[in-house]
Coordinates of C-alpha atoms in Angstrom, one line a residue:
M1 CA -17.3 27.3 6.0
K2 CA -13.7 26.1 5.7
V3 CA -12.2 24.1 8.5
P4 CA -8.5 23.1 8.2
L5 CA -7.8 19.5 7.3
T6 CA -5.7 18.4 10.2
P7 CA -5.2 14.9 12.1
I8 CA -5.6 16.9 15.3
R9 CA -9.3 16.8 14.5
F10 CA -9.3 13.1 14.6
L11 CA -8.0 13.1 18.3
H12 CA -10.7 15.6 19.2
R13 CA -13.2 13.5 17.7
A14 CA -12.2 10.5 19.4
E15 CA -12.0 12.3 23.0
K16 CA -15.5 13.9 22.5
Q17 CA -17.3 10.8 21.0
F18 CA -15.4 7.7 22.5
G19 CA -13.8 9.5 25.7
R20 CA -15.0 6.6 27.8
K21 CA -14.1 3.8 25.5
L22 CA -10.8 1.7 25.4
G23 CA -8.6 3.4 23.1
V24 CA -5.0 2.1 23.6
V25 CA -3.6 -1.2 24.9
D26 CA 0.1 -1.8 25.6
G27 CA 0.9 -4.9 27.4
D28 CA -0.9 -4.6 31.0
R29 CA -1.5 -0.9 30.5
Q30 CA -4.4 0.8 29.0
W31 CA -6.0 4.0 28.4
T32 CA -9.4 5.3 27.3
Y33 CA -9.5 7.9 24.5
A34 CA -10.0 10.7 27.1
E35 CA -6.9 9.7 29.0
Y36 CA -4.9 9.1 25.8
A37 CA -5.9 12.6 24.6
S38 CA -4.8 14.1 27.8
R39 CA -1.3 12.3 27.6
C40 CA -1.0 13.7 24.0
R41 CA -1.5 17.1 25.4
R42 CA 0.9 16.8 28.1
L43 CA 3.4 15.5 25.5
A44 CA 2.8 18.7 23.4
N45 CA 3.2 20.9 26.5
L46 CA 6.7 18.9 27.3
I47 CA 7.9 19.5 23.7
R48 CA 7.2 23.2 23.9
S49 CA 8.8 23.5 27.4
F50 CA 12.2 22.5 25.3
G51 CA 11.8 25.8 23.4
L52 CA 10.8 24.2 20.1
E53 CA 9.6 26.7 17.5
P54 CA 6.6 25.8 15.2
G55 CA 7.9 23.5 12.5
G56 CA 10.7 22.1 14.5
R57 CA 11.5 18.7 14.0
V58 CA 10.9 16.0 16.9
A59 CA 12.5 12.4 16.4
Y60 CA 11.7 9.2 17.8
L61 CA 13.9 5.8 17.9
A62 CA 11.3 3.7 19.4
Y63 CA 9.6 0.2 19.4
N64 CA 5.9 -0.2 18.7
T65 CA 4.7 1.0 22.0
H66 CA 1.9 3.6 23.5
Q67 CA 4.7 6.4 23.6
L68 CA 5.2 6.3 19.9
L69 CA 1.5 6.1 19.1
E70 CA 1.2 9.5 21.3
A71 CA 3.9 11.0 19.3
Y72 CA 1.6 11.1 16.4
Y73 CA -0.7 13.6 18.0
G74 CA 1.5 15.1 20.7
V75 CA 4.1 16.2 18.3
I76 CA 1.8 17.9 15.9
L77 CA -0.2 19.6 18.9
A78 CA 3.0 21.3 19.7
E79 CA 3.1 22.4 16.5
G80 CA 6.4 20.4 15.7
V81 CA 7.0 17.9 12.7
F82 CA 6.8 14.2 13.7
L83 CA 9.9 12.2 12.7
P84 CA 10.0 8.5 13.3
L85 CA 13.1 6.8 12.7
N86 CA 13.4 3.2 11.4
I87 CA 15.1 1.2 14.2
R88 CA 17.0 -0.9 11.6
L89 CA 18.9 1.9 9.9
S90 CA 22.6 1.8 10.3
R91 CA 24.3 4.1 12.9
D92 CA 25.6 6.2 10.0
D93 CA 22.2 6.4 8.4
I94 CA 20.4 7.5 11.7
R95 CA 23.2 10.2 12.2
F96 CA 22.6 11.4 8.8
V97 CA 18.8 11.5 9.3
L98 CA 18.7 13.5 12.4
N99 CA 21.2 16.0 10.9
D100 CA 19.6 16.4 7.3
S101 CA 16.1 16.7 9.1
Q102 CA 17.6 19.2 11.6
A103 CA 16.0 17.5 14.5
E104 CA 16.0 19.2 17.9
C105 CA 14.5 16.8 20.2
L106 CA 15.0 12.8 20.3
F107 CA 12.7 10.5 22.3
L108 CA 14.2 6.9 22.4
H109 CA 13.9 3.6 24.0
R110 CA 16.7 2.8 26.4
A111 CA 17.9 0.0 24.1
F112 CA 19.1 2.5 21.7
L113 CA 21.4 4.8 24.2
P114 CA 24.5 2.9 23.1
L115 CA 24.0 3.7 19.5
I116 CA 23.1 7.3 20.3
E117 CA 26.3 7.7 22.5
E118 CA 28.4 6.5 19.6
I119 CA 26.9 9.2 17.3
R120 CA 26.2 12.1 19.7
S121 CA 29.1 14.1 19.1
G122 CA 28.4 14.2 15.4
L123 CA 24.7 15.4 15.9
T124 CA 24.4 19.0 14.8
R125 CA 21.1 20.2 16.1
V126 CA 19.8 17.7 18.9
R127 CA 19.5 19.4 22.3
H128 CA 17.1 17.1 24.2
F129 CA 17.4 13.5 24.6
V130 CA 14.4 11.8 26.4
V131 CA 14.3 8.2 27.4
L132 CA 11.0 6.5 27.2
D133 CA 11.4 3.4 29.4
D134 CA 10.0 3.4 32.9
A135 CA 13.1 1.5 34.2
E136 CA 14.8 2.8 37.2
E137 CA 18.6 2.5 35.7
E138 CA 20.4 5.9 35.5
V139 CA 20.4 7.6 32.2
P140 CA 23.4 9.3 30.8
A141 CA 24.3 12.8 31.6
W142 CA 23.4 14.0 28.4
A143 CA 20.0 12.7 28.6
E144 CA 16.7 14.4 30.5
P145 CA 17.3 13.1 34.2
D146 CA 13.5 12.4 34.7
S147 CA 11.6 9.5 33.1
Y148 CA 9.0 10.1 30.4
E149 CA 6.3 9.4 32.7
T150 CA 7.6 11.9 35.3
L151 CA 7.9 14.6 32.6
L152 CA 4.4 13.9 31.3
D153 CA 3.0 14.2 34.8
A154 CA 4.5 17.5 35.5
Q155 CA 2.9 19.0 32.3
P156 CA -0.6 20.7 32.3
D157 CA -3.6 19.0 30.6
T158 CA -4.8 22.1 28.9
L159 CA -3.2 23.3 25.4
E160 CA -3.6 26.7 23.9
L161 CA -3.6 25.3 20.3
D162 CA -7.0 25.3 18.4
F163 CA -7.0 23.0 15.3
M164 CA -9.0 26.0 13.7
E165 CA -5.7 27.7 13.8
V166 CA -3.6 25.0 11.9
D167 CA -2.1 25.6 8.3
E168 CA -3.4 22.4 6.6
D169 CA -0.6 22.8 4.1
S170 CA 2.1 23.0 6.9
L171 CA 4.6 20.0 7.5
A172 CA 3.1 17.3 10.0
E173 CA 5.5 14.5 9.4
M174 CA 8.6 13.3 7.9
F175 CA 9.5 9.8 6.9
Y176 CA 12.8 9.0 5.8
T177 CA 13.1 6.4 2.8
S178 CA 15.1 3.4 3.5
G179 CA 18.0 4.2 1.6
T180 CA 18.3 1.1 -0.5
T181 CA 19.6 2.7 -3.5
S182 CA 21.4 6.0 -2.1
R183 CA 21.1 8.2 1.3
P184 CA 17.7 8.3 2.9
K185 CA 15.5 11.0 1.6
G186 CA 13.0 12.8 3.7
V187 CA 9.4 12.6 2.5
M188 CA 7.3 15.6 3.6
L189 CA 3.6 14.8 4.5
T190 CA 1.4 17.8 5.3
H191 CA -1.8 18.0 7.6
R192 CA -3.9 18.0 4.5
N193 CA -2.2 14.8 3.2
L194 CA -2.5 12.9 6.4
Y195 CA -6.2 13.9 6.9
L196 CA -7.4 13.2 3.5
H197 CA -5.6 9.6 3.4
A198 CA -7.2 8.8 6.7
V199 CA -10.6 9.9 5.2
E200 CA -10.3 8.1 1.9
A201 CA -8.5 5.0 2.6
P202 CA -11.2 3.4 5.2
L203 CA -13.8 3.8 2.4
L204 CA -12.5 0.7 1.0
L205 CA -11.1 -0.8 4.1
T206 CA -13.9 -0.4 6.2
C207 CA -13.5 0.4 9.9
S208 CA -15.7 1.3 12.8
D209 CA -15.3 2.0 16.6
A210 CA -15.9 -1.7 17.2
D211 CA -12.6 -2.5 15.6
V212 CA -9.4 -3.7 17.3
Q213 CA -6.1 -3.3 15.4
L214 CA -3.0 -5.1 16.4
H215 CA 0.0 -2.9 15.4
T216 CA 2.0 -5.6 13.7
I217 CA 3.3 -3.1 11.2
P218 CA 6.1 -0.9 12.9
L219 CA 4.6 2.8 13.4
F220 CA 8.0 4.2 12.1
H221 CA 7.2 2.5 8.6
V222 CA 5.4 4.6 6.4
N223 CA 2.9 6.6 8.5
G224 CA 2.0 3.3 10.3
W225 CA 0.0 2.6 7.1
G226 CA -2.5 5.3 8.1
T227 CA -3.9 3.5 11.3
P228 CA -2.8 6.3 13.9
Q229 CA -5.1 8.6 12.1
F230 CA -8.1 6.5 10.9
L231 CA -8.4 4.2 13.5
T232 CA -8.3 7.1 16.1
A233 CA -10.8 8.8 14.1
M234 CA -13.4 5.7 14.2
G235 CA -12.8 5.4 17.8
G236 CA -11.2 2.0 17.2
T237 CA -8.9 0.3 19.8
H238 CA -5.2 0.1 19.2
V239 CA -3.2 -2.7 20.8
M240 CA 0.7 -2.2 20.5
L241 CA 2.9 -4.9 19.7
P242 CA 6.6 -3.6 20.6
K243 CA 8.2 -6.4 18.2
F244 CA 6.8 -8.9 15.8
D245 CA 6.7 -12.5 17.5
P246 CA 4.2 -15.0 16.0
E247 CA 3.3 -16.5 19.3
E248 CA 2.8 -13.2 20.7
V249 CA 0.7 -12.3 17.9
F250 CA -1.8 -15.0 18.4
Q251 CA -1.9 -14.4 22.2
Q252 CA -2.8 -10.8 21.5
I253 CA -5.3 -11.8 18.9
E254 CA -7.1 -14.2 21.4
R255 CA -6.8 -11.8 24.4
H256 CA -8.1 -8.6 22.9
R257 CA -10.4 -10.0 20.1
V258 CA -8.3 -8.4 17.4
S259 CA -10.5 -7.8 14.2
L260 CA -7.8 -6.1 11.8
L261 CA -4.4 -7.1 10.8
A262 CA -1.8 -5.3 8.7
L263 CA 1.0 -7.5 7.6
V264 CA 3.9 -7.6 5.3
P265 CA 4.3 -11.2 3.2
T266 CA 7.1 -12.4 5.6
M267 CA 4.9 -11.9 8.6
A268 CA 2.0 -13.8 7.0
T269 CA 4.2 -16.6 6.3
A270 CA 5.6 -16.7 9.8
L271 CA 2.0 -16.7 11.0
L272 CA 1.0 -19.5 8.7
H273 CA 3.7 -21.7 9.7
H274 CA 3.9 -21.0 13.5
P275 CA 3.8 -24.4 15.5
G276 CA 0.5 -24.8 17.4
R277 CA -1.2 -21.9 15.9
E278 CA -4.4 -24.2 16.1
R279 CA -4.3 -23.5 19.9
F280 CA -5.4 -19.9 19.3
D281 CA -8.9 -18.5 18.7
V282 CA -8.6 -16.3 15.8
S283 CA -12.5 -16.1 15.1
S284 CA -12.5 -12.3 15.9
V285 CA -10.2 -11.4 13.0
R286 CA -12.4 -10.1 10.0
Q287 CA -9.8 -8.6 7.9
I288 CA -6.3 -9.0 6.9
T289 CA -4.4 -6.5 4.7
I290 CA -0.9 -7.4 3.3
G291 CA 1.5 -4.7 1.8
G292 CA 4.9 -3.6 1.8
A293 CA 6.0 -6.2 -0.9
A294 CA 4.3 -8.5 -3.2
S295 CA 1.9 -11.2 -1.8
S296 CA 0.9 -14.5 -3.8
P297 CA -2.5 -16.1 -4.6
R298 CA -1.5 -18.9 -2.5
Q299 CA -0.6 -16.9 0.4
I300 CA -4.0 -15.1 0.3
R301 CA -6.0 -18.2 0.1
E302 CA -3.8 -19.8 2.8
M303 CA -4.4 -16.8 5.3
E304 CA -8.3 -16.9 4.5
E305 CA -8.2 -20.5 5.3
A306 CA -6.4 -20.2 8.5
F307 CA -8.2 -17.1 9.9
G308 CA -11.6 -17.6 8.5
C309 CA -11.7 -14.2 7.1
R310 CA -11.0 -11.9 4.1
C311 CA -7.5 -11.4 3.2
I312 CA -6.4 -8.7 0.6
A313 CA -3.3 -7.2 -0.8
G314 CA -2.6 -3.4 -1.0
Y315 CA -0.1 -1.1 -2.5
G316 CA 1.4 2.2 -1.5
L317 CA 4.8 4.2 -0.8
T318 CA 6.1 6.3 1.9
E319 CA 5.3 9.2 -0.5
T320 CA 1.7 8.7 -0.4
C321 CA 0.9 8.2 3.4
P322 CA 0.8 5.2 2.0
V323 CA -2.2 3.4 0.7
L324 CA -3.1 3.9 -3.0
T325 CA -4.7 0.6 -4.2
L326 CA -6.4 -2.3 -2.6
G327 CA -7.1 -5.6 -4.1
L328 CA -10.9 -5.9 -3.3
P329 CA -13.3 -7.6 -5.5
K330 CA -15.6 -5.3 -7.4
S331 CA -19.4 -6.6 -7.3
V332 CA -19.6 -6.6 -11.1
L333 CA -16.8 -9.4 -11.4
A334 CA -17.9 -12.9 -11.3
L335 CA -15.0 -14.8 -9.7
D336 CA -14.4 -18.1 -8.5
G337 CA -12.0 -19.2 -5.9
D338 CA -8.9 -19.2 -7.8
S339 CA -9.5 -16.2 -9.7
R340 CA -10.7 -14.3 -6.6
H341 CA -7.6 -15.1 -4.9
R342 CA -5.4 -14.1 -7.8
L343 CA -7.2 -10.5 -7.9
Q344 CA -7.0 -10.1 -4.1
A345 CA -3.1 -10.8 -4.2
M346 CA -2.8 -7.8 -6.9
A347 CA -2.1 -4.2 -5.9
G348 CA -5.6 -3.7 -6.7
Y349 CA -7.5 -0.7 -7.6
P350 CA -7.5 3.0 -6.4
I351 CA -9.0 4.1 -3.2
P352 CA -11.1 7.4 -3.6
G353 CA -8.9 10.5 -4.3
V354 CA -6.4 8.6 -6.2
E355 CA -5.9 8.6 -10.0
I356 CA -3.5 6.4 -12.0
K357 CA -2.0 6.0 -15.3
L358 CA 1.0 4.1 -16.9
V359 CA 3.9 5.8 -18.5
G360 CA 6.2 4.5 -21.2
G361 CA 9.8 5.5 -21.6
R362 CA 9.0 8.7 -23.6
E363 CA 6.3 9.7 -21.1
E364 CA 3.5 8.5 -23.3
E365 CA 0.6 6.9 -21.8
L366 CA 0.2 3.4 -22.0
P367 CA -3.2 1.4 -22.4
W368 CA -5.0 -0.6 -19.6
D369 CA -5.0 -3.7 -21.4
G370 CA -3.4 -6.0 -18.6
S371 CA -0.3 -6.6 -20.7
A372 CA 1.2 -3.0 -21.4
E373 CA 4.2 -2.4 -19.0
G374 CA 5.2 0.8 -17.8
E375 CA 6.0 3.1 -14.7
L376 CA 2.9 3.6 -12.4
A377 CA 2.1 7.2 -12.2
V378 CA -0.2 8.6 -9.6
R379 CA -1.7 11.9 -8.4
G380 CA -4.0 12.5 -5.3
D381 CA -4.9 13.9 -2.1
M382 CA -2.3 11.9 -0.3
V383 CA 0.9 12.4 -2.5
M384 CA 3.7 14.2 -0.6
E385 CA 4.8 17.8 -0.6
G386 CA 8.3 16.6 -1.8
Y387 CA 11.5 15.5 -0.5
W388 CA 13.2 17.6 2.1
N389 CA 16.1 19.7 0.5
R390 CA 16.0 17.5 -2.6
P391 CA 14.5 20.0 -5.2
E392 CA 15.8 18.2 -8.2
E393 CA 14.8 14.8 -7.1
T394 CA 11.3 16.3 -6.2
A395 CA 11.1 17.9 -9.6
K396 CA 11.9 14.6 -11.1
A397 CA 9.5 12.5 -9.1
M398 CA 6.7 14.9 -10.0
A399 CA 7.2 15.6 -13.6
G400 CA 4.1 16.6 -15.2
G401 CA 2.0 16.9 -12.3
W402 CA 1.9 13.1 -11.4
F403 CA 4.1 11.3 -8.8
H404 CA 6.3 8.7 -10.5
T405 CA 6.5 5.7 -8.3
G406 CA 9.5 4.0 -10.0
D407 CA 7.3 0.8 -10.0
L408 CA 6.9 -1.2 -13.1
A409 CA 3.1 -2.4 -13.5
T410 CA 0.3 -3.2 -15.7
I411 CA -3.4 -1.9 -15.4
D412 CA -6.1 -4.4 -16.7
P413 CA -9.4 -3.2 -18.2
D414 CA -11.3 -3.3 -15.0
G415 CA -8.6 -0.8 -13.5
Y416 CA -6.5 -3.2 -11.4
V417 CA -3.0 -2.6 -10.9
Q418 CA -0.6 -5.5 -11.1
I419 CA 2.9 -4.3 -9.9
V420 CA 5.5 -6.0 -12.3
D421 CA 8.6 -5.2 -10.2
R422 CA 10.3 -2.2 -8.8
S423 CA 12.4 -0.9 -11.6
K424 CA 15.6 -1.6 -9.9
D425 CA 14.6 -5.2 -9.5
I426 CA 13.7 -6.0 -13.0
I427 CA 16.1 -8.6 -14.5
I428 CA 17.4 -7.8 -17.9
S429 CA 18.8 -10.9 -19.5
G430 CA 20.0 -10.9 -23.0
G431 CA 17.7 -7.8 -23.7
E432 CA 14.8 -9.4 -22.1
N433 CA 13.1 -8.0 -19.1
I434 CA 12.1 -10.4 -16.6
S435 CA 10.1 -9.8 -13.5
S436 CA 11.6 -11.1 -10.2
I437 CA 8.1 -11.1 -8.6
E438 CA 6.6 -13.3 -11.5
L439 CA 9.4 -15.9 -10.7
E440 CA 8.8 -15.7 -7.0
N441 CA 5.2 -16.1 -7.2
V442 CA 5.9 -19.5 -9.5
L443 CA 8.3 -20.7 -6.7
L444 CA 6.1 -19.9 -3.8
A445 CA 3.3 -22.0 -5.6
H446 CA 5.3 -25.0 -4.9
P447 CA 4.1 -26.7 -1.5
E448 CA 7.6 -27.0 0.0
V449 CA 8.7 -23.2 -0.4
L450 CA 8.3 -21.2 2.7
E451 CA 9.9 -18.1 1.2
C452 CA 12.2 -17.1 -1.8
A453 CA 13.8 -14.1 -3.5
V454 CA 14.9 -13.9 -7.2
I455 CA 17.8 -11.9 -8.1
P456 CA 20.0 -11.2 -11.0
V457 CA 23.4 -12.7 -11.1
P458 CA 26.3 -12.1 -13.6
D459 CA 26.4 -14.3 -16.8
D460 CA 29.2 -14.1 -19.5
T461 CA 26.8 -14.9 -22.3
W462 CA 23.5 -13.1 -21.1
G463 CA 24.9 -10.2 -18.9
E464 CA 22.8 -11.4 -16.2
V465 CA 20.4 -14.4 -15.3
P466 CA 17.6 -15.2 -12.4
K467 CA 18.7 -17.0 -9.7
A468 CA 16.4 -18.1 -7.0
L469 CA 17.3 -18.2 -3.4
V470 CA 15.0 -20.4 -1.3
V471 CA 14.1 -21.1 2.0
R472 CA 12.2 -24.6 2.2
K473 CA 9.5 -25.5 5.0
A474 CA 10.5 -27.2 8.1
G475 CA 11.1 -30.8 7.2
A476 CA 10.9 -30.1 3.3
T477 CA 13.4 -31.9 1.0
A478 CA 12.7 -30.3 -2.5
S479 CA 15.8 -30.2 -4.5
A480 CA 16.7 -27.6 -6.9
D481 CA 16.1 -29.8 -9.8
E482 CA 12.6 -30.3 -8.5
L483 CA 12.1 -26.6 -8.2
L484 CA 13.4 -26.1 -11.6
E485 CA 11.1 -28.7 -13.0
H486 CA 8.2 -27.2 -11.2
C487 CA 9.3 -23.8 -13.0
R488 CA 9.4 -25.3 -16.3
G489 CA 6.0 -25.2 -18.2
R490 CA 5.0 -22.2 -15.9
L491 CA 7.3 -19.9 -17.2
A492 CA 8.8 -18.9 -20.7
G493 CA 12.2 -20.6 -21.3
F494 CA 14.1 -17.3 -21.0
K495 CA 12.5 -16.5 -17.7
M496 CA 13.5 -19.6 -15.9
P497 CA 15.9 -19.5 -13.0
K498 CA 19.2 -20.6 -14.1
S499 CA 20.1 -22.0 -10.5
V500 CA 18.6 -22.5 -7.1
V501 CA 20.5 -22.1 -3.6
F502 CA 18.7 -22.8 -0.3
Y503 CA 19.1 -20.6 2.6
E504 CA 18.2 -21.3 6.3
E505 CA 16.8 -17.7 6.3
L506 CA 16.8 -14.6 4.1
P507 CA 18.0 -11.3 5.4
K508 CA 15.2 -8.8 6.2
G509 CA 14.8 -5.1 7.2
G510 CA 13.0 -3.5 9.8
T511 CA 9.6 -4.0 8.2
G512 CA 10.1 -7.6 7.3
K513 CA 10.8 -6.8 3.7
I514 CA 13.5 -9.2 2.1
L515 CA 16.7 -7.2 1.4
K516 CA 17.3 -8.0 -2.1
R517 CA 20.2 -5.5 -2.4
Q518 CA 22.1 -7.2 0.2
L519 CA 21.8 -10.6 -1.5
R520 CA 22.7 -9.0 -5.0
E521 CA 25.8 -7.6 -3.5
R522 CA 27.2 -11.0 -2.6
Y523 CA 27.1 -12.1 -6.2
W524 CA 28.3 -8.9 -7.9
E525 CA 31.0 -7.7 -5.5
A526 CA 33.7 -9.2 -7.8
E527 CA 32.3 -7.5 -11.2
E528 CA 33.9 -4.4 -12.4
K529 CA 30.6 -3.4 -13.8
R530 CA 27.3 -4.2 -12.4
V531 CA 24.4 -4.2 -14.3
H532 CA 22.2 -3.2 -10.9

């Protein structure tokens, strides 16, 4: 028997097995899984009423709310392709993505109406605009006159589509890369990709119907880290968080007995240093996963101490649904506290269904010895179909039947991956490669450093040298000389930051990542030739 691999089956399972159980919480509103499934079907019928053909793109410009979670199933139930937009993209990039993807419908929160008003005349395919908010204010003449709830209420709860009819190799979602180095690229994820990722990732993450996940990571970011699929499949409870705010996070943890958190490092830092966090009961939290950027052993240790639970790092990409590896200790390894925290801060070893290798400059395979550095290449069930309308870039990324991540890494004899750096973030000083991540981890080990970024800056002698951009903790007084002395002895001489600059805060993107490219531009804008 062959049953199509599609996320639709997860919704079907949740409704049949956990229909009476609380499925979704958003502020003071909540829905059982039976009610959530009904809303997804009604959304599918609404989308179909717009005349969307199978394979048509449905875009969302939305905060982390129940409406965005409903789209994960409602759009594919309508046989459409779900296209969540990064709300931090520039106006021009949003116009580009909507046109490049050939989106026909756009669901959006009211806050984004002025932005869409500015670019609407330049949109080539969007025919329907639906405002998601329940607010009573009038909507523009070009948008649907009725509210999202009114439109859903008018639709039937029944749907003709049977998941047995779904082509598992057809496109289900498109996520656009952030465009940090060029125009955003559309990553094509199939029903099969999403299904197998949702089955394989939780084998290491562990998840059950007793779990409550607070959606701190934006659902527009890399498939919501897979949680819309695997948490639904297991019957766990989704708690929505429209915007990340440390006080609100602690309140939601206490109120809803949250057990699972997914964070980027800057979010973890904000929680650790939030004033008065001791006021809240966080004893329900059993596991925290940190990804999206490199964590540090100190951060892992401090999070475990603050929340009294296991904290691990993980690694993945938009192109892989996204989880590839997790920093979980293997039972065969005898680890003390420090070595365990170092391991848990690593990218980790592959989840089931993922194969990895290191490749050198001539595509030769490099050894797993913990020191050889090469580009990490992967293959597995969750690797994308390709980049939308980018055949040459797809062929390059998939050369030799492996997806080339663009990340430089080592793999130790136990199979653990350590990301050395994004290839574009490696600092090449006098011909020597310097990992910005290594320098950042050394700086973050200083007790007065809150967060930092190390970037290359121009140098007449060496071409470029490392510069440390540091945010100190509240009340901290560490000087540049003190931080450089801290690095001395912990780093080889050629890797030493040549200078330290203090910032009140570092610029971040929509997912909380520090925007290194924006920081680099400030120092390279006067250069005729840029190394990066």
